[in-house]
Coordinates of C-alpha atoms and ligand atoms in Angstrom, one line a residue:
Chain Z
X703 CA -35.0 30.7 6.4
X704 CA -34.2 27.1 5.3
X705 CA -36.7 27.4 2.5
X706 CA -34.7 30.3 0.9
X707 CA -31.7 28.0 1.0
X708 CA -33.6 25.2 -0.7
X709 CA -34.8 27.7 -3.2
X710 CA -31.2 28.8 -4.1
X711 CA -29.9 25.2 -4.2
X712 CA -32.7 24.0 -6.5
X713 CA -32.2 27.0 -8.8
X714 CA -28.5 26.3 -9.1
X715 CA -29.4 22.7 -9.7
X716 CA -32.1 23.6 -12.3
X717 CA -29.7 25.5 -14.4
X718 CA -27.5 22.4 -14.5
X719 CA -25.8 23.2 -17.8
X720 CA -24.9 26.8 -17.3
X721 CA -24.1 26.0 -13.7
X722 CA -21.8 23.2 -14.7
X723 CA -20.0 25.4 -17.1
X724 CA -19.5 28.3 -14.8
X725 CA -18.5 25.9 -11.9
X726 CA -16.0 24.3 -14.4
X727 CA -14.5 27.7 -15.2
X728 CA -14.2 28.7 -11.6
X729 CA -12.8 25.3 -10.6
X730 CA -10.1 25.5 -13.3
X731 CA -8.9 28.9 -12.1
X732 CA -9.0 27.7 -8.5
X733 CA -7.0 24.6 -9.6
X734 CA -4.4 26.8 -11.2
X735 CA -4.0 28.6 -8.0
X736 CA -3.9 25.4 -6.0
X737 CA -1.3 23.9 -8.4
X738 CA 0.9 26.9 -7.9
X739 CA 0.5 26.6 -4.1
X740 CA 1.2 22.9 -4.3
X741 CA 4.3 23.5 -6.4
X742 CA 5.6 25.9 -3.8
X743 CA 4.9 23.4 -1.1
X744 CA 6.7 20.7 -3.0
X745 CA 9.7 22.9 -3.6
X746 CA 9.7 23.9 0.0
X747 CA 9.6 20.3 1.0
X748 CA 12.4 19.4 -1.4
X749 CA 14.7 22.3 -0.5
X750 CA 14.0 23.9 2.8
X751 CA 13.1 20.6 4.6
X752 CA 16.3 19.1 3.3
X753 CA 17.9 21.1 6.0
X754 CA 17.4 19.9 9.6
X755 CA 17.1 22.6 12.3
X756 CA 19.7 20.7 14.4
X757 CA 22.4 20.7 11.8
X758 CA 25.0 23.3 11.1
X759 CA 26.8 23.6 7.8
X760 CA 30.4 24.9 7.5
X761 CA 31.5 26.3 4.2
X762 CA 34.5 28.3 3.1
X763 CA 34.0 32.0 3.7
X764 CA 32.5 33.5 0.6
X765 CA 31.1 30.3 -0.9
X766 CA 27.4 30.3 -1.3
X767 CA 27.1 26.6 -2.3
X768 CA 28.7 23.4 -1.3
X769 CA 30.0 23.0 -4.9
X770 CA 31.9 26.2 -4.7
X771 CA 33.2 25.6 -1.2
X772 CA 36.4 23.9 0.0
X773 CA 37.6 22.9 3.4
X774 CA 41.0 21.3 4.0
X775 CA 41.6 18.3 6.1
X776 CA 43.5 20.3 8.7
X777 CA 40.7 22.8 8.9
X778 CA 38.3 20.0 9.5
X779 CA 40.6 18.7 12.2
X780 CA 40.6 22.1 14.0
X781 CA 36.8 22.1 13.9
X782 CA 36.6 18.6 15.4
X783 CA 38.7 19.8 18.3
X784 CA 36.3 22.5 19.2
X785 CA 33.9 21.6 22.0
X786 CA 30.1 21.6 21.7
X787 CA 29.6 19.2 18.9
X788 CA 27.1 16.4 19.5
X789 CA 28.5 13.0 19.9
X790 CA 27.2 9.6 18.8
X791 CA 26.5 6.9 21.3
X792 CA 30.0 5.5 20.4
X793 CA 31.5 8.7 21.7
X794 CA 32.5 9.9 18.2
X795 CA 32.0 13.5 17.2
X796 CA 29.2 14.1 14.7
X797 CA 31.0 16.4 12.4
X798 CA 30.8 15.0 8.9
X799 CA 33.1 16.1 6.1
X800 CA 31.5 15.9 2.7
X801 CA 32.6 16.3 -0.9
X802 CA 30.0 17.3 -3.4
X803 CA 30.6 16.9 -7.1
X804 CA 28.3 17.0 -10.1
X805 CA 28.2 14.3 -12.7
X806 CA 26.2 14.1 -16.0
X807 CA 23.8 11.3 -16.2
X808 CA 21.6 10.0 -19.0
X809 CA 17.9 10.6 -18.1
X810 CA 15.2 8.3 -19.1
X811 CA 13.0 9.7 -21.8
X812 CA 15.2 12.8 -22.3
X813 CA 17.7 13.5 -25.1
X814 CA 20.1 15.5 -23.0
X815 CA 21.7 14.2 -19.9
X816 CA 21.1 16.1 -16.6
X817 CA 23.5 17.0 -13.8
X818 CA 23.3 15.0 -10.6
X819 CA 24.9 15.7 -7.2
X820 CA 27.2 13.0 -5.9
X821 CA 27.9 13.4 -2.3
X822 CA 30.9 11.7 -0.7
X823 CA 30.1 11.3 3.0
X824 CA 30.3 9.0 6.0
X825 CA 27.8 6.4 7.2
X826 CA 27.1 8.6 10.2
X827 CA 25.4 11.0 7.8
X828 CA 22.3 8.9 8.2
X829 CA 22.1 10.1 11.8
X830 CA 22.4 13.7 10.7
X831 CA 19.6 13.3 8.2
X832 CA 17.0 11.1 9.8
X833 CA 14.7 11.7 6.9
X834 CA 17.0 9.6 4.7
X835 CA 16.0 5.9 4.8
X836 CA 17.1 2.9 2.7
X837 CA 14.3 1.4 0.8
X838 CA 16.3 -1.3 -1.0
X839 CA 19.7 -2.8 -0.7
X840 CA 22.1 -1.6 2.0
X841 CA 24.4 1.3 2.8
X842 CA 27.8 1.6 1.3
X843 CA 30.8 0.3 3.2
X844 CA 33.4 2.7 4.3
X845 CA 36.6 2.6 2.1
X846 CA 34.9 1.0 -0.9
X847 CA 33.5 2.3 -4.1
X848 CA 30.0 1.4 -3.3
X849 CA 27.2 4.0 -3.7
X850 CA 23.6 4.5 -2.6
X851 CA 21.3 6.3 -5.1
X852 CA 18.3 8.4 -4.2
X853 CA 14.8 7.1 -5.1
X854 CA 14.3 9.9 -7.7
X855 CA 17.6 9.0 -9.3
X856 CA 16.6 5.4 -9.5
X857 CA 13.2 6.4 -11.0
X858 CA 14.3 9.0 -13.5
X859 CA 17.7 8.1 -14.7
X860 CA 19.0 5.3 -16.8
X861 CA 21.0 3.5 -14.1
X862 CA 19.8 0.0 -13.8
X863 CA 19.3 -0.2 -10.0
X864 CA 21.2 -2.2 -7.5
X865 CA 24.1 -4.2 -8.9
X866 CA 24.7 -1.8 -11.7
X867 CA 27.9 0.1 -12.3
X868 CA 28.5 3.8 -12.7
X869 CA 31.6 5.8 -13.5
X870 CA 32.2 8.8 -11.2
X871 CA 35.6 10.5 -11.5
X872 CA 38.3 8.1 -12.3
X873 CA 36.6 5.1 -10.7
X874 CA 33.9 2.6 -11.3
X875 CA 31.2 2.4 -8.6
X876 CA 28.7 -0.2 -7.6
X877 CA 25.2 0.6 -6.7
X878 CA 24.3 -1.2 -3.5
X879 CA 21.2 0.6 -2.2
X880 CA 18.3 3.0 -2.9
X881 CA 17.3 5.6 -0.4
X882 CA 14.2 7.7 0.2
X883 CA 14.2 11.1 1.9
X884 CA 10.6 12.2 2.4
X885 CA 10.6 14.2 -0.8
X886 CA 13.7 16.3 0.1
X887 CA 16.6 17.0 -2.2
X888 CA 18.5 14.0 -1.0
X889 CA 16.2 11.9 -3.1
X890 CA 17.8 13.4 -6.1
X891 CA 21.4 12.7 -5.0
X892 CA 23.9 9.8 -5.1
X893 CA 26.1 9.2 -2.1
X894 CA 29.1 7.1 -1.2
X895 CA 32.4 7.1 0.7
X896 CA 34.0 10.6 1.0
X897 CA 37.6 9.4 0.9
X898 CA 37.0 7.3 -2.2
X899 CA 35.3 10.1 -3.9
X900 CA 38.1 12.5 -3.1
X901 CA 40.6 9.9 -4.5
X902 CA 38.5 9.5 -7.6
X903 CA 38.7 13.2 -8.3
X904 CA 42.3 13.7 -7.0
X905 CA 41.0 16.3 -4.5
X906 CA 42.5 17.0 -1.2
X907 CA 39.8 19.2 0.3
X908 CA 36.2 18.6 1.4
X909 CA 33.3 20.7 0.2
X910 CA 31.7 21.2 3.6
X911 CA 31.4 20.0 7.2
X912 CA 28.1 19.3 8.7
X913 CA 27.7 19.3 12.5
X914 CA 24.9 18.2 14.7
X915 CA 24.1 20.7 17.5
X916 CA 24.0 19.1 20.9
X917 CA 21.3 21.6 21.8
X918 CA 19.8 24.5 19.9
X919 CA 21.6 27.2 21.9
X920 CA 24.9 25.7 20.9
X921 CA 24.7 27.4 17.5
X922 CA 25.8 30.7 18.9
X923 CA 28.7 29.1 20.7
X924 CA 29.9 27.3 17.5
X925 CA 29.4 30.4 15.4
X926 CA 31.5 32.4 17.9
X927 CA 34.2 29.8 18.1
X928 CA 34.5 28.9 14.4
X929 CA 33.1 31.9 12.6
X930 CA 35.6 34.2 14.2
X931 CA 38.7 32.0 14.0
X932 CA 41.0 33.7 11.5
X933 CA 42.9 30.5 10.8
X934 CA 39.8 28.7 9.7
X935 CA 38.1 31.3 7.4
X936 CA 34.9 29.3 7.6
X937 CA 31.3 30.5 7.6
X938 CA 28.7 28.9 9.9
X939 CA 25.2 28.4 8.7
X940 CA 22.2 26.6 10.0
X941 CA 21.5 23.9 7.4
X942 CA 17.9 25.1 7.2
X943 CA 19.0 28.6 6.3
X944 CA 21.4 27.3 3.7
X945 CA 18.6 25.4 1.9
X946 CA 16.1 28.2 2.3
X947 CA 18.5 30.7 0.7
X948 CA 19.0 28.3 -2.2
X949 CA 15.3 28.0 -2.7
X950 CA 14.3 31.6 -2.5
X951 CA 15.0 32.6 -6.1
X952 CA 13.2 29.6 -7.6
X953 CA 10.2 29.7 -5.3
X954 CA 9.8 33.4 -5.9
X955 CA 10.0 32.9 -9.6
X956 CA 7.4 30.1 -9.7
X957 CA 5.0 32.0 -7.3
X958 CA 5.3 35.2 -9.3
X959 CA 4.6 33.3 -12.6
X960 CA 1.8 31.3 -11.0
X961 CA 0.1 34.2 -9.3
X962 CA 0.2 36.3 -12.5
X963 CA -1.6 33.6 -14.4
X964 CA -4.0 33.1 -11.6
X965 CA -4.8 36.8 -11.5
X966 CA -5.4 37.0 -15.3
X967 CA -7.6 33.9 -15.3
X968 CA -9.4 35.1 -12.2
X969 CA -10.7 38.1 -14.1
X970 CA -12.1 35.7 -16.7
X971 CA -13.7 33.5 -14.1
X972 CA -15.2 36.5 -12.3
X973 CA -16.7 37.7 -15.6
X974 CA -18.0 34.2 -16.3
X975 CA -19.6 34.0 -12.9
X976 CA -21.1 37.4 -13.4
X977 CA -22.6 36.5 -16.8
X978 CA -24.1 33.3 -15.3
X979 CA -25.7 35.2 -12.5
X980 CA -26.9 38.0 -14.8
X981 CA -28.5 35.3 -16.9
X982 CA -30.2 33.9 -13.8
X983 CA -31.5 37.3 -12.7
X984 CA -32.8 38.0 -16.2
X985 CA -34.6 34.7 -16.5
X986 CA -36.2 35.1 -13.1
X987 CA -37.2 38.7 -13.3
X988 CA -40.9 38.0 -12.9
X989 CA -40.2 35.7 -10.0
X990 CA -38.2 38.5 -8.3
X991 CA -41.0 41.0 -8.9
X992 CA -43.4 38.5 -7.4
X993 CA -41.3 38.0 -4.3
X994 CA -41.1 41.8 -3.9
X995 CA -44.9 42.0 -4.3
X996 CA -45.3 39.4 -1.5
X997 CA -43.3 41.7 0.8
X998 CA -39.7 40.4 0.5
X999 CA -37.1 43.1 1.1
X1000 CA -34.6 44.0 -1.6
X1001 CA -31.9 42.9 0.9
X1002 CA -33.4 39.4 1.0
X1003 CA -33.4 39.2 -2.8
X1004 CA -29.8 40.3 -2.8
X1005 CA -28.8 37.6 -0.4
X1006 CA -30.6 34.9 -2.3
X1007 CA -28.6 35.7 -5.4
X1008 CA -25.3 36.2 -3.6
X1009 CA -25.9 32.8 -1.9
X1010 CA -26.4 31.2 -5.3
X1011 CA -23.2 32.7 -6.6
X1012 CA -21.4 31.6 -3.4
X1013 CA -22.7 28.0 -3.9
X1014 CA -21.1 28.0 -7.4
X1015 CA -17.9 29.1 -5.8
X1016 CA -18.0 26.5 -3.0
X1017 CA -18.6 23.7 -5.5
X1018 CA -15.8 25.0 -7.7
X1019 CA -13.5 25.2 -4.7
X1020 CA -14.3 21.6 -3.7
X1021 CA -13.8 20.4 -7.2
X1022 CA -10.4 22.1 -7.4
X1023 CA -9.3 20.6 -4.1
X1024 CA -10.5 17.2 -5.2
X1025 CA -8.4 17.5 -8.4
X1026 CA -5.6 18.8 -6.2
X1027 CA -5.6 15.5 -4.3
X1028 CA -5.1 13.7 -7.5
X1029 CA -2.3 16.1 -8.5
X1030 CA -0.3 15.0 -5.5
X1031 CA 0.8 11.9 -7.4
X1032 CA 2.5 14.1 -9.9
X1033 CA 6.3 14.4 -9.6
X1034 CA 8.0 17.3 -11.4
X1035 CA 11.7 18.0 -11.9
X1036 CA 13.4 21.3 -12.2
X1037 CA 16.9 22.6 -12.5
X1038 CA 18.1 23.5 -9.1
X1039 CA 19.6 27.0 -10.0
X1040 CA 22.1 27.1 -7.2
X1041 CA 23.7 23.7 -8.0
X1042 CA 22.6 23.3 -11.6
X1043 CA 21.6 19.8 -10.8
X1044 CA 18.3 18.0 -11.3
X1045 CA 15.9 18.3 -8.5
X1046 CA 12.7 16.2 -8.4
X1047 CA 9.8 17.2 -6.2
X1048 CA 6.2 16.2 -5.7
X1049 CA 3.2 18.6 -5.8
X1050 CA 2.2 18.7 -2.1
X1051 CA -1.3 19.5 -0.9
X1052 CA -1.4 21.0 2.6
X1053 CA -4.5 22.0 4.6
X1054 CA -3.5 25.6 4.3
X1055 CA -3.3 25.5 0.5
X1056 CA -6.7 23.8 0.4
X1057 CA -8.2 26.5 2.6
X1058 CA -6.6 29.3 0.5
X1059 CA -8.1 27.7 -2.6
X1060 CA -11.5 27.5 -1.1
X1061 CA -11.3 31.1 0.1
X1062 CA -10.2 32.1 -3.4
X1063 CA -13.1 30.3 -5.1
X1064 CA -15.6 31.8 -2.7
X1065 CA -14.1 35.3 -3.1
X1066 CA -14.2 35.4 -6.8
X1067 CA -17.7 34.0 -7.0
X1068 CA -18.7 36.6 -4.4
X1069 CA -17.1 39.4 -6.4
X1070 CA -18.6 38.1 -9.6
X1071 CA -22.0 37.7 -7.9
X1072 CA -22.3 41.1 -6.4
X1073 CA -23.3 43.1 -9.5
X1074 CA -26.1 40.7 -10.6
X1075 CA -27.4 40.4 -7.1
X1076 CA -27.5 44.2 -6.8
X1077 CA -29.4 44.4 -10.1
X1078 CA -31.9 41.8 -8.8
X1079 CA -32.4 43.7 -5.6
X1080 CA -32.9 47.0 -7.5
X1081 CA -35.4 45.7 -10.1
X1082 CA -38.4 48.0 -10.2
X1083 CA -41.2 45.7 -9.0
X1084 CA -44.0 46.8 -11.4
X1085 CA -41.7 46.5 -14.5
X1086 CA -40.4 43.1 -13.2
X1087 CA -43.9 41.8 -12.8
X1088 CA -44.7 42.9 -16.3
X1089 CA -41.7 41.0 -17.9
X1090 CA -42.7 38.2 -20.3
X1091 CA -41.3 34.8 -19.6
X1092 CA -41.6 32.4 -16.8
Chain U
X1244 CA -62.7 46.3 -16.7
X1245 CA -61.4 48.3 -19.6
X1246 CA -59.3 48.2 -22.7
X1247 CA -55.6 47.5 -22.8
X1248 CA -53.5 50.3 -21.4
X1249 CA -56.4 51.9 -19.6
X1250 CA -54.7 51.7 -16.2
X1251 CA -56.1 48.5 -14.6
X1252 CA -52.8 47.0 -13.5
X1253 CA -51.7 50.4 -12.5
X1254 CA -54.5 50.8 -10.0
X1255 CA -53.7 47.5 -8.4
X1256 CA -50.0 48.4 -8.2
X1257 CA -51.0 51.7 -6.6
X1258 CA -53.2 50.0 -4.0
X1259 CA -50.4 47.6 -3.1
X1260 CA -47.9 50.4 -2.9
X1261 CA -45.7 48.9 -5.7
X1262 CA -46.2 52.1 -7.6
X1263 CA -46.6 55.7 -6.4
X1264 CA -49.2 58.2 -7.5
X1265 CA -47.9 61.5 -8.9
X1266 CA -51.0 63.1 -7.5
X1267 CA -53.5 62.4 -4.7
X1268 CA -53.3 59.9 -1.8
X1269 CA -54.3 56.2 -1.5
X1270 CA -55.9 54.7 1.5
X1271 CA -56.0 50.9 1.9
X1272 CA -56.5 48.6 4.8
X1273 CA -56.2 51.5 7.2
X1274 CA -53.0 52.9 5.8
X1275 CA -52.2 55.9 3.7
X1276 CA -50.3 53.8 1.3
X1277 CA -48.9 56.7 -0.8
X1278 CA -47.0 58.2 2.2
X1279 CA -45.1 55.2 3.4
X1280 CA -41.4 54.3 3.3
X1281 CA -40.4 51.4 1.2
X1282 CA -39.5 49.0 4.1
X1283 CA -42.7 49.8 6.0
X1284 CA -44.7 49.2 2.8
X1285 CA -43.1 45.8 2.3
X1286 CA -44.1 44.8 5.8
X1287 CA -47.6 46.1 5.4
X1288 CA -48.0 44.4 2.1
X1289 CA -46.9 41.1 3.6
X1290 CA -49.5 41.4 6.3
X1291 CA -52.5 42.9 4.5
X1292 CA -52.2 42.3 0.7
X1293 CA -52.4 39.0 -1.2
X1294 CA -51.6 38.9 -4.9
X1295 CA -53.1 36.6 -7.6
X1296 CA -51.4 36.8 -11.0
X1297 CA -52.5 36.0 -14.5
X1298 CA -49.5 33.8 -15.1
X1299 CA -49.6 32.4 -11.5
X1300 CA -45.9 33.3 -10.9
X1301 CA -45.2 30.1 -9.0
X1302 CA -41.6 29.3 -8.5
X1303 CA -40.9 26.3 -10.7
X1304 CA -38.2 24.8 -8.4
X1305 CA -40.5 24.9 -5.3
X1306 CA -43.3 22.5 -4.6
X1307 CA -46.9 23.7 -4.1
X1308 CA -46.5 23.7 -0.4
X1309 CA -43.2 25.6 -0.6
X1310 CA -44.6 28.1 -2.9
X1311 CA -47.5 28.7 -0.5
X1312 CA -45.1 28.9 2.4
X1313 CA -43.1 31.8 0.9
X1314 CA -45.2 34.7 2.3
X1315 CA -45.1 33.1 5.7
X1316 CA -41.3 33.4 5.8
X1317 CA -41.9 37.1 6.4
X1318 CA -44.0 36.3 9.5
X1319 CA -42.8 35.2 13.0
X1320 CA -44.5 31.8 12.8
X1321 CA -42.5 28.7 13.6
X1322 CA -41.9 25.9 11.1
X1323 CA -44.7 23.8 12.4
X1324 CA -47.2 26.7 12.5
X1325 CA -46.2 27.6 9.0
X1326 CA -46.9 24.1 7.8
X1327 CA -50.4 24.1 9.5
X1328 CA -51.2 27.3 7.6
X1329 CA -50.0 26.0 4.3
X1330 CA -52.0 22.8 4.7
X1331 CA -55.1 24.9 5.6
X1332 CA -54.7 27.2 2.6
X1333 CA -54.1 24.3 0.2
X1334 CA -57.1 22.5 1.7
X1335 CA -59.3 25.6 1.1
X1336 CA -58.4 25.7 -2.6
X1337 CA -59.0 21.9 -2.8
X1338 CA -55.4 20.8 -3.4
X1339 CA -54.6 18.8 -0.2
X1340 CA -53.5 15.9 -2.4
X1341 CA -51.1 18.0 -4.5
X1342 CA -49.0 19.5 -1.7
X1343 CA -45.7 18.0 -2.8
X1344 CA -46.2 18.5 -6.5
X1345 CA -44.1 20.9 -8.5
X1346 CA -45.9 23.6 -10.7
X1347 CA -45.0 21.7 -13.9
X1348 CA -46.9 18.7 -12.6
X1349 CA -50.1 20.7 -12.2
X1350 CA -52.7 21.9 -14.6
X1351 CA -53.2 25.6 -15.3
X1352 CA -56.3 25.7 -13.0
X1353 CA -54.5 23.9 -10.3
X1354 CA -51.5 26.2 -10.6
X1355 CA -53.8 29.2 -10.2
X1356 CA -55.4 27.6 -7.1
X1357 CA -51.9 27.3 -5.6
X1358 CA -51.4 30.9 -6.5
X1359 CA -54.6 31.8 -4.6
X1360 CA -53.5 29.6 -1.6
X1361 CA -50.3 31.6 -1.6
X1362 CA -52.3 34.8 -1.6
X1363 CA -54.5 33.9 1.3
X1364 CA -52.1 31.9 3.5
X1365 CA -51.0 34.9 5.5
X1366 CA -54.7 35.9 5.9
X1367 CA -54.5 39.3 4.3
X1368 CA -57.4 41.7 4.2
X1369 CA -57.3 42.5 0.5
X1370 CA -56.7 40.2 -2.5
X1371 CA -55.5 41.9 -5.7
X1372 CA -56.1 39.7 -8.7
X1373 CA -54.9 40.8 -12.1
X1374 CA -56.7 38.8 -14.8
X1375 CA -56.6 35.6 -12.6
X1376 CA -58.6 33.6 -15.2
X1377 CA -57.1 35.2 -18.3
X1378 CA -55.1 32.1 -19.0
X1379 CA -57.6 29.4 -18.2
X1380 CA -60.4 27.5 -20.1
X1381 CA -64.0 28.1 -19.2
X1382 CA -64.5 25.4 -16.7
X1383 CA -61.3 26.1 -14.8
X1384 CA -62.2 29.7 -14.9
X1385 CA -65.6 29.0 -13.4
X1386 CA -64.0 27.0 -10.6
X1387 CA -61.6 29.8 -9.8
X1388 CA -64.4 32.4 -9.8
X1389 CA -66.4 30.1 -7.4
X1390 CA -63.4 29.9 -5.2
X1391 CA -62.9 33.7 -5.1
X1392 CA -66.5 34.2 -4.3
X1393 CA -66.3 31.7 -1.4
X1394 CA -63.2 33.6 -0.1
X1395 CA -65.2 36.8 -0.1
X1396 CA -68.4 35.3 1.4
X1397 CA -66.9 33.0 4.0
X1398 CA -63.6 34.7 4.9
X1399 CA -64.6 38.3 4.3
X1400 CA -61.8 39.0 1.8
X1401 CA -62.0 42.2 -0.1
X1402 CA -61.2 41.3 -3.7
X1403 CA -60.1 43.7 -6.3
X1404 CA -60.0 41.9 -9.7
X1405 CA -59.1 42.9 -13.2
X1406 CA -60.8 41.0 -16.0
X1407 CA -61.7 41.2 -19.6
X1408 CA -64.4 38.6 -19.2
X1409 CA -67.9 39.9 -18.8
X1410 CA -69.1 36.6 -17.3
X1411 CA -66.3 36.8 -14.6
X1412 CA -67.3 40.4 -14.0
X1413 CA -70.8 39.2 -13.2
X1414 CA -69.5 37.8 -10.0
X1415 CA -68.6 41.2 -8.7
X1416 CA -70.6 43.4 -6.4
X1417 CA -69.2 46.5 -8.1
X1418 CA -67.7 47.0 -11.5
X1419 CA -65.4 49.9 -12.5
X1420 CA -64.9 50.7 -16.1
X1421 CA -61.5 52.2 -17.0
X1422 CA -60.7 54.2 -20.1
X1423 CA -57.4 56.0 -20.9
X1424 CA -56.4 56.1 -17.2
X1425 CA -59.8 57.3 -16.0
X1426 CA -62.7 55.6 -14.2
X1427 CA -65.8 56.1 -16.3
Ligands
ATP73 N1 -54.1 57.2 -14.7 C1 -52.9 57.0 -15.2 N2 -51.9 57.9 -15.0 C2 -50.7 57.7 -15.5 N3 -50.4 56.6 -16.2 C3 -51.3 55.7 -16.5 C4 -52.6 55.8 -16.0 N4 -53.3 54.7 -16.4 C5 -52.4 54.0 -17.2 N5 -51.2 54.6 -17.2 C6 -50.0 54.1 -17.9 O1 -50.5 53.3 -19.0 C7 -49.6 52.1 -19.2 C8 -50.5 50.9 -19.2 O2 -51.2 50.8 -18.0 P1 -51.6 49.4 -17.4 O3 -50.6 48.4 -17.4 O4 -52.2 49.7 -16.1 O5 -52.8 48.9 -18.4 P2 -53.8 47.7 -18.2 O6 -55.1 48.3 -18.2 O7 -53.4 46.8 -17.2 O8 -53.6 47.0 -19.6 P3 -53.7 45.5 -20.0 O9 -55.2 45.1 -20.1 O10 -53.0 45.4 -21.3 O11 -53.0 44.7 -18.9 C9 -48.7 52.1 -18.0 O12 -47.4 52.5 -18.5 C10 -49.3 53.1 -17.0 O13 -48.2 53.8 -16.3
MG74 MG1 -52.5 44.8 -17.0

């Protein structure tokens, strides 16, 4: 039945103008869907993947964010005493105390400044977060007021890069490096020495402690030991879960908004596709009558027109995915609702979202193509043969 | 022959089973056409009936050969066999050199010859032709009539033709006159 395929392809091609228009419409709607999916992927990447499955975050009981949490030095000391925490090759415990504060920074091209997370930490933090990598300069030195800024901060804020100065708390800090973090939230942060940052703010407590699990099963052990210790009053969370909880509200909001729009536009696209195909059926009525007179079955007529509609959908889907590849170079920023800080993320195209988009484009062209195809199949042969026109 | 609206097209449609009589039965090519189910009729039509239309009804996006191949899609022939049949049919109507032309690249007479090749390619018993020369000039019309005559003489095709043209009617062995739905 290759000839019938050729027949469909050439008919789609022959109506190049209407075809292009309806493909364009279908492609735009598919692109909206794809963009929403890519947005979700990007946010997931930025938020959820910031957390590593091997890391455990300790926060004060009741605190839902690092900003709102506080852990005293002696609490941190008790935690360090507990067994089961992974050690570095030097024999030191990987339990990193961090202080998280927010500062207001002037943003390039924006009138109002935005909040940025400053994370006081220790150099070992690079081992806890292997996704963080210096792309320029060097790491800060312990005990100094040197800082490393995330790549997104360097790109989007008026800072001046390596060698420039920045006031955080009561101190003046020197930018010595720029770090990348595979699109995760750390790219939108600034980090430096934890003790210096505490001094700059006159604080005597950390925000959090991050531990590396020696093995995945150790989580339960640590949770039992620390979570139930009444002196400590700390909660134990997998870093992944912490970031996932933070992203849930935002991701749900964006998806809901996006899918609502997609749904509304999808109706439009379906109607557009339906009109196109009704037009095709109307202009080929005699042709359909002739095919029936030759002995073609109504079912074969139906499949020819469905096929044509599906081809429109397939081309629209491919176009949308093509445009989606270009969208990958778009970086967006949003307010991270849980920290009220600026979070930059990139639209991310995954094979799954490309497949979903293709399936979507095919389904709406299918749905739109069914009524005209049924009409074509049901045309009374004698009347169809009698129709004026080509 | 007969005036407009007298039932000429209707009788062809009835013979082909495209239309159903309100009264009486129709026998054609060994079948009681008026008593068949739609699917059986379609199969029977593909095998025993060939159509020639006034406006050719060629598919503009298909070449001459592809247009002629269409009815063979309903047979069990292989690709190669189909192509052999298509070549033979187009040869018979004298269009071997226009196989890969599209309808718009052909003259009206040539288009109608493609239409006839399509009608005979599956070797049907009966050809139904509704004003096959109604749209052609005199010389093209004569060529078509000569071709139809040859199909009848050499290939034993039964040809049922509607025409307004007395000269074309002269080719026929039997002429039926229609008036107001009745045969005179
Ligand atoms: N015997 C009949 N019984 C019932 N209806 C008839 C009969 N003959 C003709 N008709 C009706 O008359 C109308 C015109 O018939 P038809 O198309 O066959 O005419 P025609 O002779 O082909 O005319 P034209 O020369 O204009 O093509 C149709 O609607 C058909 O149903
Ligand atoms: Mg007629």
